[in-house]
Amino acid sequence: MLPLYLAWWLWTEYLPMDCKTTQDLLKPRLTNCYYPTLDHAPVMMFLLAVTGSLLLALVLILDVLLPLRRGGRLRTSLGTTVLIPVPFVIGLFLT
């Protein structure tokens, strides 16, 4: 859940801003520049990289390495991996 929230924050809060550094705050023509979002950006991006890497490592271990070790079918476990984001997509459309 945390990587999805962090990705949502990056996509909806940080990327639409006109400024990307604190020096950009001094430019007079920028209208969409919010200092708290700019201030939190390095921490949020770092957390996104760490939690996203952990999530990918878990998916690799649980859906690829363990089924191969047990002699199971890789196709079945990878097919069920596609279902992980389904509740989040449904929740996105219902809100």
Short mmCIF file of N, CA, C and O in Angstrom, two decimals:
data_model
loop_
_atom_site.label_atom_id
_atom_site.label_comp_id
_atom_site.label_asym_id
_atom_site.label_seq_id
_atom_site.Cartn_x
_atom_site.Cartn_y
_atom_site.Cartn_z
N MET A 1 0.81 -1.19 0.00
CA MET A 1 0.00 0.00 0.00
C MET A 1 0.86 1.27 0.00
O MET A 1 0.53 2.23 -0.67
N LEU A 2 1.94 1.24 0.74
CA LEU A 2 2.81 2.42 0.83
C LEU A 2 3.44 2.79 -0.52
O LEU A 2 3.42 3.97 -0.89
N PRO A 3 3.98 1.84 -1.29
CA PRO A 3 4.52 2.23 -2.60
C PRO A 3 3.46 2.84 -3.52
O PRO A 3 3.75 3.77 -4.26
N LEU A 4 2.25 2.34 -3.45
CA LEU A 4 1.19 2.89 -4.30
C LEU A 4 0.83 4.31 -3.87
O LEU A 4 0.62 5.18 -4.71
N TYR A 5 0.78 4.56 -2.55
CA TYR A 5 0.50 5.92 -2.08
C TYR A 5 1.63 6.87 -2.49
O TYR A 5 1.37 7.98 -2.92
N LEU A 6 2.87 6.43 -2.34
CA LEU A 6 4.00 7.28 -2.69
C LEU A 6 4.03 7.58 -4.18
O LEU A 6 4.32 8.71 -4.60
N ALA A 7 3.71 6.59 -5.00
CA ALA A 7 3.65 6.82 -6.45
C ALA A 7 2.51 7.78 -6.79
O ALA A 7 2.66 8.66 -7.64
N TRP A 8 1.37 7.63 -6.10
CA TRP A 8 0.25 8.54 -6.32
C TRP A 8 0.64 9.96 -5.94
O TRP A 8 0.31 10.91 -6.65
N TRP A 9 1.35 10.13 -4.81
CA TRP A 9 1.78 11.46 -4.37
C TRP A 9 2.71 12.09 -5.41
O TRP A 9 2.57 13.25 -5.75
N LEU A 10 3.65 11.28 -5.89
CA LEU A 10 4.60 11.79 -6.89
C LEU A 10 3.87 12.22 -8.16
O LEU A 10 4.14 13.27 -8.73
N TRP A 11 2.91 11.43 -8.57
CA TRP A 11 2.19 11.68 -9.82
C TRP A 11 1.23 12.88 -9.71
O TRP A 11 1.11 13.66 -10.64
N THR A 12 0.57 13.03 -8.56
CA THR A 12 -0.46 14.06 -8.45
C THR A 12 0.02 15.34 -7.77
O THR A 12 -0.55 16.40 -8.02
N GLU A 13 1.01 15.26 -6.91
CA GLU A 13 1.45 16.44 -6.17
C GLU A 13 2.73 17.05 -6.74
O GLU A 13 2.82 18.26 -6.92
N TYR A 14 3.73 16.21 -6.98
CA TYR A 14 5.05 16.74 -7.32
C TYR A 14 5.19 17.03 -8.82
O TYR A 14 5.66 18.09 -9.20
N LEU A 15 4.81 16.10 -9.66
CA LEU A 15 5.01 16.28 -11.10
C LEU A 15 4.23 17.45 -11.70
O LEU A 15 4.75 18.13 -12.59
N PRO A 16 3.00 17.75 -11.26
CA PRO A 16 2.30 18.89 -11.86
C PRO A 16 2.85 20.26 -11.46
O PRO A 16 2.47 21.27 -12.05
N MET A 17 3.73 20.33 -10.48
CA MET A 17 4.26 21.63 -10.03
C MET A 17 5.15 22.25 -11.10
O MET A 17 5.83 21.55 -11.85
N ASP A 18 5.15 23.58 -11.13
CA ASP A 18 5.98 24.32 -12.07
C ASP A 18 7.43 24.40 -11.62
O ASP A 18 8.31 24.66 -12.42
N CYS A 19 7.68 24.23 -10.32
CA CYS A 19 9.05 24.36 -9.82
C CYS A 19 9.56 23.00 -9.34
O CYS A 19 8.79 22.16 -8.89
N LYS A 20 10.86 22.80 -9.45
CA LYS A 20 11.48 21.54 -9.02
C LYS A 20 12.58 21.77 -7.98
O LYS A 20 13.06 20.82 -7.39
N THR A 21 13.00 23.02 -7.76
CA THR A 21 14.02 23.34 -6.76
C THR A 21 13.57 24.58 -5.98
O THR A 21 12.66 25.30 -6.40
N THR A 22 14.23 24.83 -4.86
CA THR A 22 13.88 26.02 -4.08
C THR A 22 14.27 27.31 -4.79
O THR A 22 13.67 28.35 -4.53
N GLN A 23 15.23 27.26 -5.68
CA GLN A 23 15.59 28.45 -6.44
C GLN A 23 14.47 28.85 -7.41
O GLN A 23 14.33 30.02 -7.76
N ASP A 24 13.69 27.88 -7.83
CA ASP A 24 12.57 28.18 -8.72
C ASP A 24 11.47 28.97 -8.02
O ASP A 24 10.64 29.60 -8.68
N LEU A 25 11.45 28.96 -6.69
CA LEU A 25 10.43 29.71 -5.96
C LEU A 25 10.56 31.21 -6.16
O LEU A 25 9.60 31.95 -6.00
N LEU A 26 11.75 31.66 -6.52
CA LEU A 26 11.99 33.09 -6.70
C LEU A 26 11.54 33.61 -8.06
O LEU A 26 11.45 34.81 -8.26
N LYS A 27 11.26 32.71 -8.98
CA LYS A 27 10.82 33.13 -10.32
C LYS A 27 9.41 33.71 -10.24
O LYS A 27 8.52 33.12 -9.64
N PRO A 28 9.17 34.86 -10.86
CA PRO A 28 7.88 35.54 -10.68
C PRO A 28 6.70 34.91 -11.42
O PRO A 28 5.57 35.06 -11.02
N ARG A 29 6.94 34.19 -12.49
CA ARG A 29 5.82 33.71 -13.32
C ARG A 29 5.31 32.34 -12.93
O ARG A 29 4.39 31.82 -13.54
N LEU A 30 5.87 31.71 -11.92
CA LEU A 30 5.42 30.39 -11.50
C LEU A 30 4.21 30.53 -10.58
O LEU A 30 4.26 31.22 -9.58
N THR A 31 3.14 29.88 -10.93
CA THR A 31 1.92 29.96 -10.12
C THR A 31 1.65 28.68 -9.35
O THR A 31 1.05 28.72 -8.29
N ASN A 32 2.06 27.57 -9.86
CA ASN A 32 1.78 26.28 -9.22
C ASN A 32 3.03 25.78 -8.52
O ASN A 32 3.65 24.81 -8.93
N CYS A 33 3.41 26.44 -7.43
CA CYS A 33 4.61 26.07 -6.71
C CYS A 33 4.31 26.08 -5.22
O CYS A 33 4.03 27.13 -4.64
N TYR A 34 4.32 24.92 -4.61
CA TYR A 34 3.94 24.77 -3.21
C TYR A 34 5.16 24.29 -2.42
O TYR A 34 5.67 23.20 -2.65
N TYR A 35 5.64 25.11 -1.49
CA TYR A 35 6.89 24.82 -0.79
C TYR A 35 6.85 23.52 0.02
O TYR A 35 7.82 22.75 -0.03
N PRO A 36 5.79 23.20 0.79
CA PRO A 36 5.80 21.93 1.54
C PRO A 36 5.94 20.70 0.65
O PRO A 36 6.62 19.74 1.00
N THR A 37 5.31 20.72 -0.52
CA THR A 37 5.47 19.59 -1.44
C THR A 37 6.90 19.51 -1.94
O THR A 37 7.48 18.42 -2.00
N LEU A 38 7.48 20.64 -2.25
CA LEU A 38 8.87 20.68 -2.69
C LEU A 38 9.81 20.24 -1.58
O LEU A 38 10.80 19.55 -1.83
N ASP A 39 9.48 20.59 -0.35
CA ASP A 39 10.30 20.23 0.80
C ASP A 39 10.25 18.72 1.07
O ASP A 39 11.25 18.12 1.47
N HIS A 40 9.10 18.09 0.88
CA HIS A 40 8.95 16.66 1.16
C HIS A 40 9.39 15.76 0.01
O HIS A 40 9.49 14.55 0.18
N ALA A 41 9.66 16.33 -1.14
CA ALA A 41 9.95 15.53 -2.34
C ALA A 41 11.13 14.58 -2.19
O ALA A 41 11.00 13.41 -2.55
N PRO A 42 12.30 14.99 -1.68
CA PRO A 42 13.41 14.03 -1.59
C PRO A 42 13.10 12.83 -0.70
O PRO A 42 13.43 11.69 -1.04
N VAL A 43 12.43 13.07 0.44
CA VAL A 43 12.10 11.98 1.34
C VAL A 43 11.09 11.04 0.69
O VAL A 43 11.24 9.81 0.76
N MET A 44 10.09 11.60 0.05
CA MET A 44 9.06 10.78 -0.58
C MET A 44 9.65 9.95 -1.73
O MET A 44 9.30 8.78 -1.90
N MET A 45 10.53 10.55 -2.52
CA MET A 45 11.14 9.81 -3.63
C MET A 45 12.05 8.70 -3.11
O MET A 45 12.10 7.61 -3.68
N PHE A 46 12.78 8.97 -2.04
CA PHE A 46 13.64 7.95 -1.44
C PHE A 46 12.79 6.80 -0.92
O PHE A 46 13.10 5.62 -1.15
N LEU A 47 11.71 7.12 -0.20
CA LEU A 47 10.82 6.07 0.31
C LEU A 47 10.18 5.28 -0.82
O LEU A 47 10.01 4.06 -0.72
N LEU A 48 9.84 5.95 -1.90
CA LEU A 48 9.27 5.25 -3.05
C LEU A 48 10.28 4.28 -3.65
O LEU A 48 9.94 3.14 -3.99
N ALA A 49 11.52 4.70 -3.77
CA ALA A 49 12.56 3.81 -4.32
C ALA A 49 12.79 2.62 -3.40
O ALA A 49 12.89 1.47 -3.87
N VAL A 50 12.85 2.84 -2.09
CA VAL A 50 13.11 1.74 -1.15
C VAL A 50 11.94 0.78 -1.09
O VAL A 50 12.11 -0.44 -1.23
N THR A 51 10.72 1.29 -0.88
CA THR A 51 9.57 0.40 -0.76
C THR A 51 9.23 -0.26 -2.09
O THR A 51 8.80 -1.42 -2.11
N GLY A 52 9.43 0.44 -3.20
CA GLY A 52 9.20 -0.18 -4.51
C GLY A 52 10.17 -1.30 -4.78
O GLY A 52 9.80 -2.35 -5.30
N SER A 53 11.43 -1.11 -4.39
CA SER A 53 12.43 -2.18 -4.56
C SER A 53 12.11 -3.38 -3.70
O SER A 53 12.23 -4.53 -4.14
N LEU A 54 11.69 -3.12 -2.45
CA LEU A 54 11.30 -4.24 -1.57
C LEU A 54 10.09 -4.99 -2.12
O LEU A 54 10.04 -6.22 -2.07
N LEU A 55 9.14 -4.25 -2.66
CA LEU A 55 7.95 -4.89 -3.23
C LEU A 55 8.32 -5.75 -4.44
O LEU A 55 7.85 -6.89 -4.57
N LEU A 56 9.17 -5.24 -5.31
CA LEU A 56 9.61 -6.02 -6.47
C LEU A 56 10.40 -7.25 -6.03
O LEU A 56 10.27 -8.33 -6.63
N ALA A 57 11.22 -7.11 -5.00
CA ALA A 57 11.98 -8.26 -4.50
C ALA A 57 11.04 -9.32 -3.93
O ALA A 57 11.23 -10.52 -4.18
N LEU A 58 10.02 -8.89 -3.21
CA LEU A 58 9.05 -9.85 -2.67
C LEU A 58 8.28 -10.56 -3.77
O LEU A 58 8.05 -11.77 -3.70
N VAL A 59 7.88 -9.83 -4.78
CA VAL A 59 7.17 -10.45 -5.91
C VAL A 59 8.08 -11.45 -6.61
O VAL A 59 7.66 -12.55 -6.96
N LEU A 60 9.34 -11.09 -6.80
CA LEU A 60 10.29 -12.00 -7.42
C LEU A 60 10.46 -13.27 -6.59
O LEU A 60 10.43 -14.39 -7.12
N ILE A 61 10.62 -13.12 -5.29
CA ILE A 61 10.83 -14.28 -4.43
C ILE A 61 9.59 -15.15 -4.36
O ILE A 61 9.65 -16.37 -4.56
N LEU A 62 8.43 -14.52 -4.09
CA LEU A 62 7.22 -15.30 -3.86
C LEU A 62 6.59 -15.85 -5.14
O LEU A 62 5.96 -16.91 -5.11
N ASP A 63 6.74 -15.15 -6.26
CA ASP A 63 6.06 -15.58 -7.47
C ASP A 63 6.96 -16.22 -8.51
O ASP A 63 6.46 -16.77 -9.49
N VAL A 64 8.27 -16.15 -8.32
CA VAL A 64 9.18 -16.76 -9.30
C VAL A 64 10.07 -17.80 -8.63
O VAL A 64 10.08 -18.97 -9.02
N LEU A 65 10.82 -17.39 -7.63
CA LEU A 65 11.82 -18.30 -7.05
C LEU A 65 11.21 -19.45 -6.26
O LEU A 65 11.65 -20.59 -6.40
N LEU A 66 10.22 -19.16 -5.40
CA LEU A 66 9.62 -20.24 -4.62
C LEU A 66 8.89 -21.27 -5.48
O LEU A 66 9.04 -22.48 -5.26
N PRO A 67 8.07 -20.85 -6.47
CA PRO A 67 7.44 -21.88 -7.32
C PRO A 67 8.45 -22.70 -8.11
O PRO A 67 8.26 -23.90 -8.31
N LEU A 68 9.54 -22.10 -8.55
CA LEU A 68 10.57 -22.87 -9.26
C LEU A 68 11.25 -23.87 -8.34
O LEU A 68 11.57 -24.98 -8.75
N ARG A 69 11.46 -23.47 -7.09
CA ARG A 69 12.11 -24.36 -6.13
C ARG A 69 11.22 -25.54 -5.78
O ARG A 69 11.70 -26.65 -5.57
N ARG A 70 9.92 -25.30 -5.67
CA ARG A 70 8.98 -26.37 -5.34
C ARG A 70 8.61 -27.24 -6.54
O ARG A 70 7.92 -28.23 -6.40
N GLY A 71 9.01 -26.82 -7.71
CA GLY A 71 8.67 -27.57 -8.91
C GLY A 71 7.31 -27.22 -9.47
O GLY A 71 6.76 -27.95 -10.29
N GLY A 72 6.75 -26.10 -9.04
CA GLY A 72 5.44 -25.67 -9.51
C GLY A 72 5.53 -25.00 -10.87
O GLY A 72 6.62 -24.78 -11.42
N ARG A 73 4.37 -24.68 -11.39
CA ARG A 73 4.33 -24.02 -12.69
C ARG A 73 4.50 -22.52 -12.52
O ARG A 73 3.78 -21.87 -11.77
N LEU A 74 5.45 -21.98 -13.22
CA LEU A 74 5.73 -20.55 -13.14
C LEU A 74 4.61 -19.73 -13.78
O LEU A 74 4.29 -18.65 -13.31
N ARG A 75 3.98 -20.28 -14.78
CA ARG A 75 2.92 -19.57 -15.48
C ARG A 75 1.74 -19.28 -14.56
O ARG A 75 1.16 -18.20 -14.60
N THR A 76 1.39 -20.22 -13.71
CA THR A 76 0.26 -20.02 -12.79
C THR A 76 0.56 -18.94 -11.77
O THR A 76 -0.27 -18.07 -11.51
N SER A 77 1.73 -18.97 -11.18
CA SER A 77 2.05 -17.99 -10.14
C SER A 77 2.22 -16.59 -10.74
O SER A 77 1.84 -15.60 -10.11
N LEU A 78 2.76 -16.49 -11.93
CA LEU A 78 2.88 -15.17 -12.56
C LEU A 78 1.52 -14.65 -13.01
O LEU A 78 1.28 -13.45 -13.02
N GLY A 79 0.64 -15.56 -13.37
CA GLY A 79 -0.71 -15.16 -13.76
C GLY A 79 -1.49 -14.58 -12.59
O GLY A 79 -2.26 -13.63 -12.76
N THR A 80 -1.29 -15.12 -11.40
CA THR A 80 -1.98 -14.58 -10.23
C THR A 80 -1.37 -13.26 -9.78
O THR A 80 -2.02 -12.48 -9.10
N THR A 81 -0.14 -12.98 -10.14
CA THR A 81 0.50 -11.71 -9.78
C THR A 81 -0.21 -10.54 -10.42
O THR A 81 -0.27 -9.44 -9.86
N VAL A 82 -0.79 -10.76 -11.57
CA VAL A 82 -1.51 -9.70 -12.27
C VAL A 82 -2.72 -9.24 -11.46
O VAL A 82 -3.16 -8.10 -11.56
N LEU A 83 -3.25 -10.11 -10.59
CA LEU A 83 -4.43 -9.78 -9.81
C LEU A 83 -4.13 -8.89 -8.61
O LEU A 83 -5.06 -8.39 -7.98
N ILE A 84 -2.88 -8.67 -8.26
CA ILE A 84 -2.53 -7.88 -7.07
C ILE A 84 -3.10 -6.46 -7.15
O ILE A 84 -3.70 -5.99 -6.19
N PRO A 85 -2.96 -5.73 -8.25
CA PRO A 85 -3.47 -4.34 -8.25
C PRO A 85 -4.97 -4.21 -8.48
O PRO A 85 -5.50 -3.11 -8.42
N VAL A 86 -5.70 -5.31 -8.69
CA VAL A 86 -7.12 -5.23 -9.02
C VAL A 86 -7.93 -4.51 -7.93
O VAL A 86 -8.72 -3.61 -8.24
N PRO A 87 -7.77 -4.83 -6.63
CA PRO A 87 -8.56 -4.09 -5.63
C PRO A 87 -8.26 -2.59 -5.61
O PRO A 87 -9.15 -1.78 -5.37
N PHE A 88 -7.01 -2.22 -5.88
CA PHE A 88 -6.65 -0.80 -5.89
C PHE A 88 -7.27 -0.08 -7.07
O PHE A 88 -7.72 1.06 -6.95
N VAL A 89 -7.33 -0.73 -8.21
CA VAL A 89 -7.93 -0.13 -9.41
C VAL A 89 -9.44 0.02 -9.21
O VAL A 89 -10.02 1.05 -9.53
N ILE A 90 -10.06 -0.99 -8.62
CA ILE A 90 -11.50 -0.90 -8.34
C ILE A 90 -11.77 0.23 -7.35
O ILE A 90 -12.69 1.02 -7.54
N GLY A 91 -10.95 0.33 -6.31
CA GLY A 91 -11.12 1.41 -5.34
C GLY A 91 -10.91 2.78 -5.96
O GLY A 91 -11.56 3.75 -5.58
N LEU A 92 -10.01 2.86 -6.90
CA LEU A 92 -9.75 4.12 -7.59
C LEU A 92 -10.96 4.59 -8.37
O LEU A 92 -11.32 5.76 -8.38
N PHE A 93 -11.64 3.65 -9.04
CA PHE A 93 -12.81 4.01 -9.83
C PHE A 93 -14.06 4.24 -8.98
O PHE A 93 -14.98 4.92 -9.42
N LEU A 94 -14.08 3.68 -7.77
CA LEU A 94 -15.26 3.85 -6.92
C LEU A 94 -15.20 5.15 -6.10
O LEU A 94 -16.21 5.57 -5.56
N THR A 95 -14.02 5.76 -6.02
CA THR A 95 -13.93 7.00 -5.23
C THR A 95 -14.14 8.23 -6.07
O THR A 95 -14.09 8.29 -7.21
#
